[in-house]
Coordinates of C-alpha atoms in Angstrom, one line a residue:
M1 CA 0.1 -0.1 0.0
Q2 CA 1.6 3.4 -0.6
N3 CA 2.4 6.0 1.8
E4 CA -0.7 8.9 1.6
Y5 CA 1.6 11.1 2.6
V6 CA 4.4 11.0 0.3
V7 CA 4.2 13.1 -1.5
P8 CA 5.9 13.2 -4.7
R9 CA 8.7 16.1 -6.1
L10 CA 7.6 18.5 -8.8
Y11 CA 10.5 20.2 -10.2
P12 CA 13.8 17.5 -10.1
F13 CA 17.3 17.4 -7.7
D14 CA 18.2 21.2 -7.1
P15 CA 22.2 20.7 -5.2
A16 CA 21.5 24.3 -4.1
L17 CA 18.2 23.8 -2.1
D18 CA 18.6 19.8 -1.3
R19 CA 21.8 21.0 0.8
L20 CA 20.5 22.8 3.0
D21 CA 17.6 21.4 6.5
R22 CA 14.2 22.2 7.4
Q23 CA 15.3 25.3 9.2
A24 CA 17.2 26.9 6.7
L25 CA 14.8 26.0 3.7
I26 CA 12.2 27.7 5.6
S27 CA 13.9 31.0 6.6
L28 CA 15.1 30.9 2.6
A29 CA 11.1 30.3 2.1
V30 CA 10.2 33.5 4.2
T31 CA 12.7 35.8 1.7
T32 CA 11.9 34.2 -1.4
G33 CA 8.2 35.0 -1.2
V34 CA 6.4 31.8 -2.1
G35 CA 3.0 32.8 -0.7
Y36 CA 3.1 30.6 2.3
A37 CA 3.2 32.1 6.1
Q38 CA 5.7 30.8 8.2
E39 CA 3.3 28.5 10.4
E40 CA 2.6 27.0 7.2
L41 CA 5.8 26.8 5.9
R42 CA 6.3 24.0 9.5
E43 CA 3.5 22.5 8.1
L44 CA 5.3 21.4 4.8
T45 CA 7.4 18.1 4.3
R46 CA 11.0 19.3 3.5
N47 CA 9.9 18.6 -0.3
E48 CA 7.4 20.3 0.1
I49 CA 8.9 23.6 0.9
I50 CA 12.2 23.2 -1.3
D51 CA 9.9 22.7 -4.6
A52 CA 7.8 26.0 -3.3
I53 CA 10.6 27.8 -3.4
I54 CA 11.5 27.0 -7.2
G55 CA 7.8 27.1 -8.7
A56 CA 8.9 30.6 -6.8
R57 CA 12.0 31.7 -8.6
V58 CA 9.9 29.6 -12.5
T59 CA 7.3 31.9 -11.7
A60 CA 9.1 35.0 -11.1
E61 CA 10.5 34.7 -13.8
E62 CA 8.5 33.9 -16.3
E63 CA 6.5 37.1 -15.7
A64 CA 9.7 38.4 -16.0
E65 CA 9.9 36.9 -19.4
D66 CA 6.6 38.4 -20.0
D67 CA 7.0 42.2 -18.8
P68 CA 10.9 42.8 -19.0
Q69 CA 10.4 45.6 -17.1
A70 CA 9.0 43.7 -13.7
Y71 CA 12.5 43.2 -14.1
E72 CA 14.5 44.7 -11.3
P73 CA 18.7 44.4 -13.4
R74 CA 21.6 44.5 -12.1
L75 CA 22.6 47.8 -13.4
V76 CA 25.5 49.3 -15.1
A77 CA 26.6 52.7 -15.9
S78 CA 24.8 53.7 -19.1
P79 CA 23.9 56.5 -20.9
T80 CA 21.2 58.9 -20.6
L81 CA 20.0 59.1 -24.9
P82 CA 20.5 62.2 -25.1
S83 CA 17.9 65.5 -27.3
G84 CA 19.6 64.9 -30.8
F85 CA 18.9 61.7 -31.1
E86 CA 15.0 61.8 -31.3
M87 CA 12.9 61.8 -34.7
A88 CA 13.0 65.1 -36.4
P89 CA 11.2 66.6 -39.0
G90 CA 12.7 65.4 -42.0
R91 CA 15.6 63.6 -39.7
S92 CA 15.7 59.7 -40.8
L93 CA 16.8 56.4 -39.1
H94 CA 19.7 53.7 -40.6
V95 CA 19.7 50.3 -39.3
V96 CA 23.5 48.8 -39.7
W97 CA 23.8 45.6 -39.5
H98 CA 27.1 44.5 -38.0
D99 CA 27.6 40.1 -39.5
D100 CA 31.3 40.5 -38.0
W101 CA 30.1 42.0 -34.6
P102 CA 33.2 40.0 -32.0
H103 CA 35.2 43.2 -34.3
A104 CA 32.2 45.8 -34.9
A105 CA 32.1 45.4 -30.6
L106 CA 35.8 46.3 -30.0
A107 CA 35.6 49.3 -32.0
L108 CA 33.1 50.6 -30.8
A109 CA 34.5 50.0 -27.8
L110 CA 37.7 51.7 -28.4
D111 CA 36.3 54.5 -30.5
D112 CA 38.7 52.9 -33.1
P113 CA 40.1 56.2 -35.1
D114 CA 40.2 54.3 -38.7
D115 CA 36.5 53.4 -37.8
S116 CA 36.9 50.4 -39.2
L117 CA 33.2 50.0 -38.7
G118 CA 32.4 52.2 -41.7
A119 CA 30.3 54.7 -42.5
A120 CA 26.5 54.3 -42.7
E121 CA 24.9 55.5 -45.4
R122 CA 22.8 58.2 -44.8
E123 CA 20.4 60.8 -46.3
R124 CA 21.6 64.2 -44.0
D125 CA 24.0 64.6 -41.9
G126 CA 21.5 64.4 -38.7
D127 CA 20.3 61.5 -39.9
V128 CA 20.6 58.7 -37.1
V129 CA 22.5 55.6 -36.9
M130 CA 21.4 52.1 -35.2
R131 CA 24.1 49.7 -34.8
I132 CA 22.9 46.5 -34.6
L133 CA 25.9 43.2 -33.9
A134 CA 24.8 40.3 -35.3
S135 CA 25.2 38.2 -32.2
N136 CA 23.1 35.3 -31.5
P137 CA 20.7 36.8 -30.1
P138 CA 21.4 40.2 -32.2
V139 CA 22.4 43.7 -30.0
V140 CA 21.3 47.4 -30.0
A141 CA 25.2 48.1 -29.4
A142 CA 25.6 52.4 -30.3
L143 CA 23.2 55.3 -31.7
E144 CA 25.0 58.0 -33.7
A145 CA 24.0 61.4 -34.7
G146 CA 26.1 63.8 -36.9
D147 CA 30.0 63.3 -34.8
E148 CA 28.3 62.0 -31.8
R149 CA 28.6 58.3 -31.2
L150 CA 26.9 56.6 -27.7
P151 CA 28.0 52.8 -26.9
L152 CA 25.1 51.2 -25.4
V153 CA 27.3 49.5 -22.7
R154 CA 24.1 47.3 -21.5
P155 CA 23.2 46.0 -25.2
L156 CA 19.5 45.7 -26.0
S157 CA 18.0 42.4 -27.6
W158 CA 17.4 44.0 -30.8
R159 CA 14.1 41.6 -31.7
Q160 CA 12.8 42.5 -27.9
L161 CA 12.8 46.2 -28.8
C162 CA 11.5 45.1 -31.7
E163 CA 8.0 43.8 -29.9
R164 CA 8.4 46.0 -27.4
A165 CA 7.8 49.3 -30.8
D166 CA 5.2 46.9 -32.0
V167 CA 7.0 47.0 -34.9
D168 CA 7.7 44.3 -37.6
L169 CA 11.3 44.5 -39.2
P170 CA 13.3 42.1 -40.7
D171 CA 17.2 41.5 -39.6
G172 CA 20.3 43.4 -41.9
S173 CA 21.0 47.1 -42.8
Q174 CA 18.2 49.0 -44.0
R175 CA 15.9 52.8 -43.9
V176 CA 13.4 52.7 -41.3
P177 CA 10.2 53.7 -42.0
V178 CA 9.3 57.0 -39.6
R179 CA 6.5 55.7 -38.1
A180 CA 8.1 52.7 -37.6
A181 CA 11.7 55.5 -36.2
R182 CA 9.8 56.6 -34.0
A183 CA 8.4 53.3 -32.6
L184 CA 11.4 52.5 -32.4
L185 CA 13.7 55.6 -30.9
A186 CA 10.9 55.8 -28.3
A187 CA 11.7 52.9 -26.7
L188 CA 14.4 52.8 -26.6
A189 CA 14.8 55.7 -25.0
D190 CA 12.3 54.0 -21.9
E191 CA 14.5 51.2 -22.2
I192 CA 17.6 53.0 -21.4
E193 CA 16.3 54.8 -18.6
R194 CA 14.1 51.9 -17.2
P195 CA 15.5 49.3 -18.2
G196 CA 14.2 45.1 -17.9
G197 CA 15.5 41.9 -18.8
F198 CA 17.1 41.0 -21.3
F199 CA 16.9 36.6 -20.3
L200 CA 19.5 34.3 -22.6
V201 CA 21.4 31.4 -21.6
A202 CA 25.1 30.7 -21.9
G203 CA 25.7 27.3 -22.2
D204 CA 28.4 26.2 -22.2
C205 CA 31.6 28.3 -22.4
R206 CA 33.8 24.7 -23.7
A207 CA 30.7 25.0 -27.2
A208 CA 32.0 25.7 -30.3
E209 CA 29.4 28.6 -30.5
P210 CA 28.7 30.2 -27.2
A211 CA 25.9 32.9 -26.4
T212 CA 27.5 35.8 -28.3
A213 CA 25.6 38.4 -27.1
V214 CA 27.4 38.1 -23.7
D215 CA 30.4 38.6 -25.4
V216 CA 29.4 42.0 -26.7
A217 CA 28.5 43.0 -23.7
V218 CA 31.8 42.2 -21.7
V219 CA 34.0 44.4 -25.2
L220 CA 31.1 46.8 -24.8
Q221 CA 31.6 47.5 -20.8
R222 CA 35.6 46.4 -20.2
A223 CA 37.4 48.0 -23.1
T224 CA 37.6 51.6 -23.6
P225 CA 39.2 53.7 -26.1
E226 CA 42.0 54.4 -22.7
E227 CA 42.7 50.5 -22.3
A228 CA 42.6 48.1 -24.6
L229 CA 40.4 44.4 -23.3
T230 CA 42.7 42.0 -22.0
C231 CA 42.7 39.1 -21.2
A232 CA 41.8 38.7 -17.3
M233 CA 44.8 35.5 -16.6
C234 CA 47.4 36.5 -18.4
D235 CA 47.1 40.3 -19.2
V236 CA 47.9 40.4 -23.0
E237 CA 45.7 42.6 -25.0
L238 CA 42.9 41.0 -26.7
D239 CA 41.9 41.2 -30.8
S240 CA 39.7 37.8 -30.1
W241 CA 39.5 36.3 -27.5
E242 CA 36.6 33.5 -26.2
L243 CA 34.3 33.6 -22.5
H244 CA 35.6 31.4 -19.4
Y245 CA 32.2 31.1 -17.0
F246 CA 32.5 30.8 -13.6
R247 CA 29.5 28.3 -12.6
G248 CA 31.5 24.8 -12.5
E249 CA 28.2 22.6 -14.4
L250 CA 25.6 24.9 -14.4
R251 CA 26.1 25.9 -17.9
D252 CA 22.2 25.7 -19.2
I253 CA 20.5 28.2 -16.3
Q254 CA 18.6 31.4 -17.8
L255 CA 20.1 34.5 -16.4
D256 CA 19.7 38.0 -16.9
I257 CA 22.9 39.1 -19.8
Q258 CA 23.8 41.8 -17.1
D259 CA 23.9 38.1 -14.7
Q260 CA 25.8 36.5 -17.4
V261 CA 28.1 39.4 -17.8
D262 CA 29.4 39.7 -14.3
D263 CA 29.5 35.6 -14.2
A264 CA 32.6 35.7 -17.7
A265 CA 36.5 36.1 -17.9
A266 CA 37.5 37.4 -21.7
L267 CA 40.4 35.3 -22.1
C268 CA 43.2 34.7 -24.9
V269 CA 42.8 31.3 -26.1
R270 CA 46.2 29.8 -24.0
C271 CA 44.5 30.8 -20.7
H272 CA 40.5 29.5 -22.0
R273 CA 42.6 25.9 -22.6
L274 CA 44.2 26.1 -19.3
S275 CA 41.1 27.0 -16.9
H276 CA 39.7 23.6 -18.4
S277 CA 43.1 21.8 -18.4
T278 CA 42.8 18.4 -18.1
S279 CA 46.2 17.0 -18.4
L280 CA 49.3 17.1 -17.0
E281 CA 50.5 17.4 -20.6
D282 CA 48.3 20.3 -21.3
F283 CA 48.2 22.4 -18.2
R284 CA 52.3 22.0 -19.2
R285 CA 52.3 23.3 -22.1
A286 CA 49.7 26.2 -21.3
L287 CA 52.2 28.1 -19.0
L288 CA 55.0 26.6 -20.7
W289 CA 54.9 27.0 -24.2
P290 CA 56.1 30.5 -25.5
R291 CA 54.1 33.6 -27.5
C292 CA 55.2 34.1 -30.8
P293 CA 57.6 37.4 -31.1
Q294 CA 56.8 38.5 -34.5
C295 CA 52.6 38.3 -34.4
G296 CA 52.3 37.2 -30.9
S297 CA 49.8 34.1 -32.1
D298 CA 49.8 30.9 -29.3
D299 CA 49.8 28.6 -32.3
V300 CA 53.5 27.1 -31.3
R301 CA 54.8 24.1 -32.1
G302 CA 58.7 22.9 -30.6
I303 CA 61.2 22.1 -33.0
Q304 CA 63.0 18.5 -32.5
Y305 CA 66.5 17.9 -34.8
G306 CA 67.8 15.3 -36.2
L307 CA 66.8 11.9 -37.7
L308 CA 64.3 10.4 -35.1
T309 CA 63.4 6.4 -35.0
V310 CA 59.3 7.4 -33.5
P311 CA 58.6 10.4 -35.8
P312 CA 57.5 13.1 -33.0
D313 CA 53.6 14.3 -32.5
P314 CA 52.8 16.7 -35.2
E315 CA 50.1 18.2 -33.0
R316 CA 53.1 20.4 -31.1
W317 CA 56.4 19.4 -33.0
V318 CA 57.6 20.2 -35.8
M319 CA 60.8 18.7 -37.4
G320 CA 63.7 21.1 -37.6
G321 CA 66.5 19.0 -40.0
C322 CA 69.5 17.4 -39.1
V323 CA 72.1 20.2 -39.8
M324 CA 72.1 22.4 -36.3
G325 CA 74.6 25.6 -35.7
V326 CA 75.5 27.4 -33.4
V327 CA 72.3 28.8 -32.3
N328 CA 69.3 26.6 -33.8
P329 CA 65.6 28.2 -33.6
R330 CA 63.3 25.9 -30.7
W331 CA 59.9 27.0 -32.2
H332 CA 58.0 27.6 -34.5
C333 CA 54.9 29.5 -35.0
D334 CA 51.7 28.2 -38.3
G335 CA 50.5 31.3 -37.5
C336 CA 53.1 33.5 -38.8
E337 CA 56.2 31.1 -40.2
T338 CA 58.5 32.8 -38.1
R339 CA 60.8 30.6 -35.9
F340 CA 62.6 32.0 -33.3
G341 CA 64.2 30.9 -30.1
I342 CA 64.7 31.8 -26.1
F343 CA 67.7 32.8 -25.0
V344 CA 69.3 33.8 -21.6
A345 CA 70.0 37.4 -20.9
G346 CA 73.5 38.0 -19.6
P347 CA 76.7 39.4 -20.9
L348 CA 78.1 37.9 -24.4
G349 CA 81.9 37.8 -25.1
P350 CA 83.2 39.2 -28.3
Q351 CA 82.7 35.8 -30.4
D352 CA 79.4 35.1 -29.1
P353 CA 76.5 34.7 -31.8
R354 CA 73.7 35.6 -30.1
R355 CA 75.4 39.2 -30.7
Y356 CA 75.1 38.9 -33.6

């Protein structure tokens, strides 16, 4: 006979909540707002309390997704929309779509003097330009009017903005009709003044295609015209990067974009590989393999000399031949084909070949 007092769990095992005892769960439930008074919580089983806490969180997320303005995001320093960006009579709004979003994100953050973003097509000097980076999902990253550029350090979802403005626009560069342009800019000004939730799943940072909208936000917040984007581990300047998330196995958690940014570090490929090292060999290579002094690439292999009975691993080594000179390069860069060595600095004799 089944025990009538055993209540099945509505939600699966939770690695955090299932470690707590009843008293801790009751205290957490009170602050979470589960809809029960403290006296009622004392009558619930431990599993029922856990379900109530998870259910309250799920409901809060669903309500925030239905109405992003109901969500209270962590705010970062973001400029207000200046008066020069409104739709004045005779002015047009141009959407510029950037498929090469990593390059465009860096150019916006660094305020690239070469303007490598490319000039936007305007009919008049006073027209407004909205730059969209084709990340996943696409984000509104900057506005321009005349010579003024306004990067949005908290990127906005392009599709969420269109939905809020009640306009239906295709992805891609375009001149926006006047009525839709007014609605878009009004929705954008409202979003900047009262930001809501922009929810996404970042996924596994070791996957081939992480949630790139988080990359855009990381670049816009951590690179400035005065300070380039650098690797959070080795401080090398980055023109390409990978994000590393500090959350263990929680790869499918859905969070507001700013919460994802706060949990991510921009790393070079080598340091990211090191952060996920699974073997001593991976660890040694990440620490000891140098970068190319010519191009800065970490795509470097060692050089082996002589006739070896067992060929070396081609992923790690290239053959340097049998003829060896006084000074022999130890490393080969696959990026620019430079061969180089690392030598101890110190006093050199007049005949030391390292002088030349």
